[in-house]
Amino acid sequence: FDTGLLSGKTVFITAGPTREALDPVRYISNHSSGKMGYALAQAAVDAGARVKLISGPVNLPAPPRMERVQVQSAQDMLAAAMDGIDSCDIFIAAAAVADYRPTAVSEHKLKKGAEEIMELRLVKNPDIVASVAALPRKPFTVGFAAETRDLLSYARSKLERKNLDLIVANDVSQPGIGFNSDENAVTLVSRDAALVLPQTSKRQLASQLIRQIAELYNRAP
Ligand code: C5P
């Protein structure tokens, strides 16, 4: 496809899960594979962009021709996202960031006690994509919404609440697509339109998404 679509543009992409430490050997995380974010990063490079891929821990090799910054926690991911953000034209948040982290990280391994119930205290993590979209000189900002019901209405309210330019909405109740799968199907939701991209490989979908994002970005004032 048209390799000049994003030439001269800088794209930041978050991908994969975050890990929120409890102690030196334990953490809270999720099953995100990072495949969608990595496929988007590859498609953006193929479209001529300079790409910074900000990745949580995943089992994927560093793709060629891009900068990969590896992080663990949501707080690390936010710092990596803000580093050099002034040069970023398009920010795509594909990471499955942990909503909460333990209030404190124990310096030593937590010990098993006599009690049957153990309670964990958690504190809300920063919202990375909303923090980027709140910047005075914000890049064109794209978020994802994984929902099991009312896909479009939740996506629209997320678009407003986080001040995003585009939401990639994903129905995760459908088997065989989304989380940890090789295929996906999404609906693109902007302020004034919705566009369905039917089920295909994450690689194919990533090229289609990058093309749509580039078109909207180039049309934006
Ligand atoms: O609010 P929710 O987690 O459903 O929003 C999903 C979108 O927000 C995704 O694009 C995700 O990468 C981003 N997000 C983020 N930081 C968070 C939580 C979500 O960037 N702490």
Short mmCIF file of C-alpha atoms and ligand atoms in Angstrom, two decimals:
data_model
loop_
_atom_site.label_atom_id
_atom_site.label_comp_id
_atom_site.label_asym_id
_atom_site.label_seq_id
_atom_site.Cartn_x
_atom_site.Cartn_y
_atom_site.Cartn_z
CA PHE A 1 0.00 0.00 0.00
CA ASP A 2 0.85 3.70 -0.30
CA THR A 3 4.14 3.95 1.55
CA GLY A 4 4.03 7.74 1.71
CA LEU A 5 0.82 7.91 3.74
CA LEU A 6 2.61 8.74 7.00
CA SER A 7 6.03 9.81 5.78
CA GLY A 8 7.61 12.46 7.99
CA LYS A 9 5.11 11.69 10.79
CA THR A 10 5.92 10.39 14.26
CA VAL A 11 3.59 7.77 15.74
CA PHE A 12 3.65 6.54 19.35
CA ILE A 13 1.89 3.23 20.05
CA THR A 14 1.30 1.57 23.42
CA ALA A 15 0.91 -2.21 23.35
CA GLY A 16 0.54 -5.26 25.55
CA PRO A 17 -0.39 -5.56 29.23
CA THR A 18 1.13 -3.79 32.20
CA ARG A 19 2.45 -5.57 35.29
CA GLU A 20 1.72 -4.11 38.68
CA ALA A 21 4.11 -5.43 41.32
CA LEU A 22 2.90 -6.70 44.69
CA ASP A 23 6.31 -7.71 45.96
CA PRO A 24 9.65 -8.67 44.34
CA VAL A 25 8.20 -11.89 42.85
CA ARG A 26 4.48 -11.25 42.29
CA TYR A 27 2.34 -8.99 40.13
CA ILE A 28 -1.17 -8.27 38.85
CA SER A 29 -1.59 -8.33 35.07
CA ASN A 30 -3.88 -9.49 32.24
CA HIS A 31 -3.83 -11.74 29.16
CA SER A 32 -3.13 -9.11 26.50
CA SER A 33 -0.76 -10.57 23.86
CA GLY A 34 0.30 -7.24 22.34
CA LYS A 35 -0.41 -8.59 18.83
CA MET A 36 -2.74 -5.77 17.75
CA GLY A 37 -0.38 -3.01 18.94
CA TYR A 38 2.64 -4.67 17.30
CA ALA A 39 0.71 -5.12 14.04
CA LEU A 40 -0.25 -1.43 14.13
CA ALA A 41 3.36 -0.43 14.74
CA GLN A 42 4.47 -2.51 11.75
CA ALA A 43 1.74 -1.04 9.53
CA ALA A 44 2.70 2.50 10.60
CA VAL A 45 6.37 1.87 9.72
CA ASP A 46 5.25 0.41 6.36
CA ALA A 47 3.29 3.64 5.80
CA GLY A 48 6.51 5.61 6.24
CA ALA A 49 6.12 6.80 9.85
CA ARG A 50 8.81 7.07 12.52
CA VAL A 51 7.44 4.77 15.25
CA LYS A 52 8.02 4.51 18.98
CA LEU A 53 6.45 1.30 20.30
CA ILE A 54 5.91 1.46 24.06
CA SER A 55 5.45 -2.14 25.07
CA GLY A 56 4.49 -3.95 28.23
CA PRO A 57 5.89 -7.48 28.75
CA VAL A 58 4.91 -9.65 25.74
CA ASN A 59 6.32 -12.67 23.90
CA LEU A 60 6.94 -10.83 20.64
CA PRO A 61 10.28 -9.91 19.05
CA ALA A 62 11.15 -6.24 18.51
CA PRO A 63 9.90 -5.37 15.03
CA PRO A 64 12.52 -3.92 12.65
CA ARG A 65 12.87 -0.23 11.75
CA MET A 66 11.28 1.18 14.91
CA GLU A 67 12.22 2.18 18.42
CA ARG A 68 10.82 -0.16 21.08
CA VAL A 69 10.73 0.96 24.71
CA GLN A 70 9.94 -1.88 27.10
CA VAL A 71 8.08 -1.09 30.31
CA GLN A 72 6.45 -2.97 33.16
CA SER A 73 3.96 -0.85 35.09
CA ALA A 74 1.33 1.69 34.00
CA GLN A 75 3.36 4.42 35.67
CA ASP A 76 6.43 3.41 33.60
CA MET A 77 4.25 3.33 30.47
CA LEU A 78 2.98 6.85 31.16
CA ALA A 79 6.55 8.15 31.62
CA ALA A 80 7.65 6.50 28.35
CA ALA A 81 4.61 7.94 26.56
CA MET A 82 5.32 11.47 27.79
CA ASP A 83 9.02 11.25 26.91
CA GLY A 84 9.33 13.14 23.61
CA ILE A 85 5.56 13.61 23.26
CA ASP A 86 6.13 17.06 21.68
CA SER A 87 7.41 15.30 18.56
CA CYS A 88 4.41 12.94 18.39
CA ASP A 89 1.84 13.52 15.63
CA ILE A 90 -0.36 10.47 16.20
CA PHE A 91 -0.76 8.57 19.50
CA ILE A 92 -2.38 5.12 19.40
CA ALA A 93 -3.22 3.47 22.73
CA ALA A 94 -3.53 -0.26 22.12
CA ALA A 95 -2.20 -1.34 25.52
CA ALA A 96 -4.36 -3.15 28.07
CA VAL A 97 -3.31 -1.02 31.02
CA ALA A 98 -4.12 -2.36 34.49
CA ASP A 99 -6.81 -0.11 35.94
CA TYR A 100 -5.46 -0.48 39.48
CA ARG A 101 -2.14 -1.25 41.16
CA PRO A 102 -1.33 -2.34 44.72
CA THR A 103 -1.18 0.73 46.99
CA ALA A 104 2.30 -0.30 48.11
CA VAL A 105 4.95 -2.63 46.71
CA SER A 106 6.34 -4.78 49.51
CA GLU A 107 10.14 -4.59 49.66
CA HIS A 108 10.31 -8.28 50.62
CA LYS A 109 8.35 -11.32 49.48
CA LEU A 110 4.95 -11.38 51.22
CA LYS A 111 4.68 -14.31 53.63
CA LYS A 112 1.80 -16.74 53.93
CA GLY A 113 0.06 -16.23 57.29
CA ALA A 114 -2.48 -18.21 59.31
CA GLU A 115 -5.47 -16.22 58.01
CA GLU A 116 -7.78 -17.68 55.31
CA ILE A 117 -8.63 -14.31 53.79
CA MET A 118 -6.06 -11.85 52.57
CA GLU A 119 -7.09 -8.41 51.44
CA LEU A 120 -5.30 -6.34 48.85
CA ARG A 121 -5.57 -2.56 48.69
CA LEU A 122 -5.44 -1.11 45.20
CA VAL A 123 -5.16 2.44 43.88
CA LYS A 124 -6.24 3.69 40.47
CA ASN A 125 -3.56 3.93 37.78
CA PRO A 126 -3.14 7.05 35.64
CA ASP A 127 -5.09 6.97 32.37
CA ILE A 128 -2.30 7.18 29.78
CA VAL A 129 -4.33 7.99 26.67
CA ALA A 130 -6.46 10.55 28.54
CA SER A 131 -3.29 12.21 29.90
CA VAL A 132 -1.91 12.51 26.35
CA ALA A 133 -5.24 13.83 25.02
CA ALA A 134 -5.31 16.45 27.81
CA LEU A 135 -2.04 18.04 26.67
CA PRO A 136 -2.32 21.59 25.31
CA ARG A 137 -0.65 20.53 22.04
CA LYS A 138 -2.25 17.11 21.79
CA PRO A 139 -1.38 14.65 19.06
CA PHE A 140 -4.17 13.03 17.01
CA THR A 141 -5.21 10.54 19.69
CA VAL A 142 -6.66 7.08 19.11
CA GLY A 143 -7.98 4.77 21.83
CA PHE A 144 -9.41 1.27 21.96
CA ALA A 145 -12.62 0.18 23.64
CA ALA A 146 -13.15 -3.49 24.42
CA GLU A 147 -16.75 -4.07 25.44
CA THR A 148 -19.09 -7.03 25.90
CA ARG A 149 -22.31 -5.03 25.36
CA ASP A 150 -23.58 -1.63 24.13
CA LEU A 151 -20.38 -1.33 22.06
CA LEU A 152 -21.20 1.90 20.25
CA SER A 153 -22.68 3.86 23.13
CA TYR A 154 -19.79 2.97 25.47
CA ALA A 155 -17.31 3.80 22.69
CA ARG A 156 -18.92 7.20 22.08
CA SER A 157 -18.90 8.13 25.76
CA LYS A 158 -15.25 7.02 26.05
CA LEU A 159 -14.39 9.20 23.05
CA GLU A 160 -15.91 12.24 24.79
CA ARG A 161 -14.68 11.51 28.31
CA LYS A 162 -11.05 10.94 27.26
CA ASN A 163 -11.08 13.70 24.60
CA LEU A 164 -10.01 11.26 21.85
CA ASP A 165 -10.16 11.81 18.10
CA LEU A 166 -10.99 8.19 17.30
CA ILE A 167 -12.00 5.00 19.11
CA VAL A 168 -11.40 1.50 17.81
CA ALA A 169 -14.31 -0.42 19.30
CA ASN A 170 -14.00 -4.13 19.81
CA ASP A 171 -16.78 -6.57 20.79
CA VAL A 172 -14.89 -8.96 23.08
CA SER A 173 -17.94 -11.15 23.72
CA GLN A 174 -17.53 -12.69 20.23
CA PRO A 175 -15.41 -15.86 20.25
CA GLY A 176 -12.33 -15.97 17.99
CA ILE A 177 -11.62 -12.26 17.87
CA GLY A 178 -9.88 -9.71 20.05
CA PHE A 179 -7.94 -10.61 23.18
CA ASN A 180 -5.12 -13.08 22.49
CA SER A 181 -6.57 -14.13 19.15
CA ASP A 182 -4.97 -13.75 15.69
CA GLU A 183 -8.07 -12.16 14.20
CA ASN A 184 -10.13 -9.14 15.05
CA ALA A 185 -13.15 -7.15 13.85
CA VAL A 186 -13.73 -3.57 14.93
CA THR A 187 -15.90 -0.52 14.50
CA LEU A 188 -14.16 2.83 14.13
CA VAL A 189 -16.00 5.55 16.01
CA SER A 190 -15.21 9.23 15.53
CA ARG A 191 -17.23 12.25 16.63
CA ASP A 192 -19.44 12.19 13.55
CA ALA A 193 -19.14 8.74 11.98
CA ALA A 194 -18.85 4.99 12.53
CA LEU A 195 -17.19 2.54 10.16
CA VAL A 196 -17.23 -1.26 10.44
CA LEU A 197 -14.03 -3.15 9.58
CA PRO A 198 -15.10 -6.83 9.33
CA GLN A 199 -13.24 -9.81 10.78
CA THR A 200 -9.81 -10.44 9.31
CA SER A 201 -6.24 -11.08 10.48
CA LYS A 202 -4.78 -8.53 12.91
CA ARG A 203 -2.16 -7.79 10.27
CA GLN A 204 -4.73 -6.94 7.59
CA LEU A 205 -6.82 -5.01 10.06
CA ALA A 206 -3.78 -3.03 11.21
CA SER A 207 -3.09 -1.82 7.63
CA GLN A 208 -6.74 -0.83 7.22
CA LEU A 209 -6.69 0.97 10.58
CA ILE A 210 -3.49 2.86 9.78
CA ARG A 211 -4.94 3.93 6.43
CA GLN A 212 -8.15 5.21 8.09
CA ILE A 213 -6.18 6.93 10.86
CA ALA A 214 -3.89 8.61 8.31
CA GLU A 215 -6.88 9.85 6.30
CA LEU A 216 -8.63 11.28 9.35
CA TYR A 217 -5.37 12.80 10.63
CA ASN A 218 -4.72 14.48 7.28
CA ARG A 219 -8.28 15.80 7.20
CA ALA A 220 -8.19 17.14 10.79
CA PRO A 221 -7.76 20.94 11.13
O1 C5P B 1 -11.26 2.95 29.99
P1 C5P B 1 -10.77 1.78 29.20
O2 C5P B 1 -9.67 1.01 29.88
O3 C5P B 1 -11.85 0.90 28.65
O4 C5P B 1 -10.13 2.48 27.90
C1 C5P B 1 -9.40 1.77 26.98
C2 C5P B 1 -8.47 2.69 26.24
O5 C5P B 1 -7.77 3.55 27.14
C3 C5P B 1 -7.39 1.94 25.51
O6 C5P B 1 -7.01 2.70 24.38
C4 C5P B 1 -6.27 1.87 26.55
O7 C5P B 1 -5.00 1.70 25.95
C5 C5P B 1 -6.39 3.23 27.20
N1 C5P B 1 -6.01 3.26 28.62
C6 C5P B 1 -4.86 3.96 28.99
N2 C5P B 1 -4.51 4.02 30.32
C7 C5P B 1 -5.27 3.43 31.26
C8 C5P B 1 -6.44 2.72 30.89
C9 C5P B 1 -6.76 2.65 29.55
O8 C5P B 1 -4.15 4.51 28.13
N3 C5P B 1 -4.92 3.51 32.54
#
